[in-house]
N, CA and C of each residue as an Amber inpcrd file, in Angstrom:
protein
   237
  75.7590000 187.9150000  69.1570000  75.3990000 186.2550000  70.0740000
  76.0140000 185.4640000  68.5230000  75.5740000 185.6490000  67.4300000
  76.3800000 184.8930000  66.3210000  77.6930000 185.2130000  66.2920000
  78.5190000 185.9260000  66.4990000  79.9550000 186.6400000  66.6880000
  80.4890000 185.4420000  68.0970000  79.9210000 186.1260000  69.0140000
  80.1290000 184.8810000  69.9490000  79.6330000 183.6260000  70.0320000
  79.0320000 182.7620000  68.9800000  78.9330000 181.4420000  68.8370000
  79.8870000 181.0010000  67.8170000  80.5160000 181.9690000  67.1400000
  81.9640000 181.3230000  65.9070000  82.3410000 181.8180000  66.2240000
  82.9650000 182.2990000  67.7270000  83.9150000 182.7540000  68.5370000
  84.6710000 181.4280000  69.2570000  83.2860000 180.9940000  69.9580000
  83.5490000 179.7540000  70.8880000  83.5160000 179.1480000  70.5010000
  82.8760000 178.2790000  68.7010000  83.2590000 177.3460000  68.0760000
  84.3970000 176.9820000  67.3570000  85.0590000 178.1890000  67.0330000
  87.0490000 178.4230000  66.3250000  87.7130000 177.7950000  68.5700000
  87.3970000 177.8400000  69.2750000  87.8780000 177.7590000  70.8270000
  87.7410000 176.4390000  70.7980000  86.4650000 175.6320000  70.4880000
  86.8910000 174.3400000  70.0060000  87.2630000 173.4590000  69.7530000
  87.3580000 174.1450000  68.1840000  87.6420000 173.5030000  67.6130000
  89.7780000 173.8470000  67.2510000  90.0350000 174.2570000  68.0830000
  91.4850000 174.7580000  68.4990000  91.8090000 174.0890000  69.4080000
  91.3520000 173.9880000  70.2940000  91.1590000 172.9970000  71.4410000
  91.2600000 171.4790000  71.1640000  90.4300000 171.0580000  70.7300000
  90.0450000 169.3000000  70.4140000  91.5470000 169.3410000  69.3260000
  91.8990000 170.3330000  68.5500000  93.0290000 169.9330000  67.8760000
  94.2940000 169.5500000  68.8900000  94.1340000 170.8270000  69.5150000
  95.3100000 170.6220000  70.6050000  95.6410000 169.0470000  71.6630000
  93.9460000 168.6050000  72.1250000  93.7730000 167.7620000  72.4790000
  94.2040000 166.2700000  71.6770000  94.3850000 166.4080000  70.6990000
  94.4690000 165.4350000  69.5710000  96.0240000 165.3340000  69.3760000
  96.9280000 166.1450000  69.4880000  97.9360000 166.4580000  69.2670000
  98.6430000 165.7370000  70.3550000  98.1480000 166.4570000  71.6160000
  98.7740000 165.8140000  72.7770000  98.0770000 164.0700000  72.9750000
  97.4620000 163.6320000  72.4690000  97.0950000 161.9600000  72.5990000
  98.2240000 161.4440000  72.2020000  98.3630000 162.0200000  70.7480000
  99.2850000 161.1540000  69.7470000 100.4240000 161.2920000  70.4730000
 100.4660000 162.5240000  71.3560000 102.1420000 162.2910000  71.6770000
 101.8360000 161.5140000  72.9370000 101.3130000 161.4870000  74.4860000
 101.1090000 161.1420000  75.0310000 100.7120000 159.5650000  75.4150000
 100.0700000 158.6020000  74.3500000  99.3350000 157.4200000  74.4730000
 100.5640000 156.5180000  73.8860000 101.6840000 156.9170000  73.2700000
 102.7050000 155.6860000  72.9880000 103.2850000 155.8650000  74.1560000
 103.6210000 157.2870000  74.6990000 104.7040000 157.4420000  75.9300000
 104.0460000 157.0060000  76.7730000 102.8550000 156.4300000  76.9420000
 102.2820000 155.8830000  78.5040000 102.4990000 154.5430000  78.0350000
 102.4940000 154.1060000  77.1700000 102.1320000 152.8260000  76.6580000
 103.8860000 151.9790000  76.9500000 104.8470000 152.9330000  76.0030000
 106.3610000 152.6270000  76.9600000 107.1410000 152.6490000  78.1040000
 106.1310000 153.6530000  78.7860000 106.5230000 153.7310000  80.5580000
 105.4780000 151.8280000  80.8490000 104.5240000 151.7990000  80.6120000
 104.2530000 150.5770000  81.2480000 104.5620000 149.5140000  80.3860000
 105.1520000 149.3870000  79.3640000 105.8570000 148.4120000  78.8810000
 107.3410000 148.5860000  79.8660000 107.7150000 149.6740000  80.0360000
 109.2000000 149.1470000  81.1270000 108.9450000 148.6310000  82.3000000
 107.3730000 149.1680000  83.1110000 107.0290000 148.5390000  84.5360000
 106.7180000 147.4450000  83.8600000 106.1850000 146.7320000  83.5650000
 105.5960000 145.1910000  83.4380000 106.6370000 144.7630000  83.0230000
 107.7320000 145.0620000  82.1860000 109.0610000 144.1470000  82.4780000
 110.2790000 144.2320000  83.2930000 110.2300000 145.4090000  84.3920000
 110.8920000 145.3100000  85.7330000 110.1640000 144.8770000  86.5520000
 108.8490000 144.3720000  86.7900000 108.2480000 144.0610000  87.7770000
 107.5520000 142.3810000  87.4960000 108.0320000 142.0830000  86.2710000
 106.7140000 141.2020000  85.4840000 105.4880000 140.3130000  85.8350000
 104.7800000 141.8280000  85.3460000 103.5450000 141.5060000  85.9930000
 102.4040000 142.9340000  85.1220000 102.4610000 141.7210000  83.2520000
 102.0660000 142.9300000  82.6890000 100.8680000 142.5100000  82.3510000
 100.1100000 141.9010000  83.1360000  98.3130000 141.8230000  83.3790000
  98.2330000 142.8970000  84.2850000  98.9460000 142.9590000  85.0080000
  98.2640000 144.3090000  85.9730000  99.2560000 145.6290000  85.7820000
  99.9210000 145.4180000  85.1100000  99.9220000 146.8140000  84.7250000
  99.4220000 147.4680000  83.4420000  98.7980000 146.6300000  82.4880000
  98.4080000 147.1270000  81.3120000  96.9860000 147.4320000  81.5390000
  96.3930000 146.2330000  82.5350000  94.4060000 146.5500000  83.1810000
  94.5960000 148.3150000  83.8590000  95.9210000 148.4950000  84.7560000
  96.2960000 150.3210000  84.9470000  95.9150000 150.8330000  84.5230000
  97.0140000 150.7370000  83.0710000  96.5900000 151.8160000  81.8080000
  94.7320000 151.7510000  81.4820000  94.3630000 150.8370000  81.2240000
  93.1730000 150.7860000  80.6580000  92.1500000 151.2520000  81.7600000
  92.0830000 150.6460000  82.4160000  91.9440000 151.1690000  83.7070000
  91.7980000 153.2170000  83.6770000  93.0210000 153.5790000  83.7510000
  92.9280000 154.8720000  83.7520000  92.1300000 155.4190000  82.9430000
  92.6320000 155.3490000  81.0480000  91.9560000 155.9890000  80.1310000
  90.7860000 155.1750000  80.2610000  90.0300000 154.2950000  80.7810000
  88.5650000 154.5570000  80.7280000  88.0730000 155.8780000  82.0300000
  88.4230000 155.7860000  83.4060000  87.8060000 156.4150000  84.1290000
  88.2130000 157.9020000  83.7300000  89.3480000 158.6030000  82.7640000
  89.3670000 159.5560000  82.2070000  87.9630000 159.9870000  80.7960000
  88.4070000 159.1870000  79.8190000  87.9120000 158.8110000  79.0350000
  86.0410000 159.0700000  78.7460000  85.4220000 158.0280000  79.8520000
  84.5070000 158.0180000  79.3640000  83.8030000 159.2650000  79.8370000
  83.8370000 159.7250000  81.4390000  83.0720000 161.2530000  81.3450000
  83.2780000 162.4430000  80.9240000  84.9010000 162.5100000  80.1750000
  84.8600000 163.5350000  78.8280000  83.9930000 163.3710000  77.6160000
  83.8830000 161.7640000  77.0550000  83.1160000 161.4670000  75.6800000
  81.1600000 161.5910000  76.2620000  81.1710000 161.7670000  77.7290000
  79.5990000 161.7910000  77.6280000  79.4310000 162.6880000  78.1620000
  80.2610000 164.0210000  77.9870000  79.7710000 164.9040000  78.6920000
  79.5160000 165.6660000  76.7510000  80.7680000 165.5430000  76.4540000
  80.4880000 165.8000000  75.1820000  79.4090000 165.6240000  74.2700000
  78.8470000 163.9100000  74.3600000  77.6990000 163.6240000  73.7570000
  76.6280000 164.8510000  73.9660000  76.3590000 164.9690000  75.0740000
  75.6130000 166.0790000  75.6750000  75.3850000 167.1910000  75.3480000
  76.8250000 167.8340000  75.3080000  76.9120000 169.1900000  74.7660000
  76.1720000 168.4440000  72.7770000  76.7720000 167.9780000  72.6290000
  76.4400000 168.1130000  71.3900000  74.4780000 168.1220000  71.0480000
  73.9730000 167.1380000  71.7870000  72.9380000 167.1610000  72.1380000
  71.9610000 168.1330000  72.1170000  72.2840000 169.0730000  73.0820000
  71.6560000 170.5430000  73.9000000  72.1620000 171.3090000  72.6330000
  73.0940000 171.1470000  72.1270000  73.3750000 172.1450000  71.0360000
  73.7250000 171.8690000  69.4350000  73.2730000 171.3870000  68.8520000
  73.8190000 170.3560000  67.6730000  72.2920000 171.3210000  66.7630000
  71.1160000 171.6660000  66.9320000  70.3060000 172.3330000  66.5230000
  70.8730000 173.6150000  66.2340000  71.2690000 174.6730000  67.0390000
  71.5660000 175.9330000  66.7130000  72.7480000 175.9250000  65.5330000
  73.6400000 174.5530000  65.5180000  74.0870000 174.3880000  63.4060000
  72.8720000 173.9490000  62.9890000  71.9470000 174.2750000  62.5260000
  71.4890000 173.5530000  61.5160000  71.0260000 175.3280000  60.8980000
  70.8020000 174.7380000  59.0930000  69.9330000 176.0130000  58.2360000
  68.8730000 176.0010000  58.1810000
């Protein structure tokens, strides 16, 4: 059980690092695309609002899920 926990923890750390790297790459690219579309359509408020809503719809459930997982499994890390 302890070895499985360590393996799962290492996978989570690796996945979080991969996600952070992807975010660093994806956010500037998405904002650049949004700026391009806003410039072409002359509708920056609508374009950037759509980007904000998309981020919220994606990230809010993920952060809530991580919070729940942390609350559920936080006691396992205590000594």
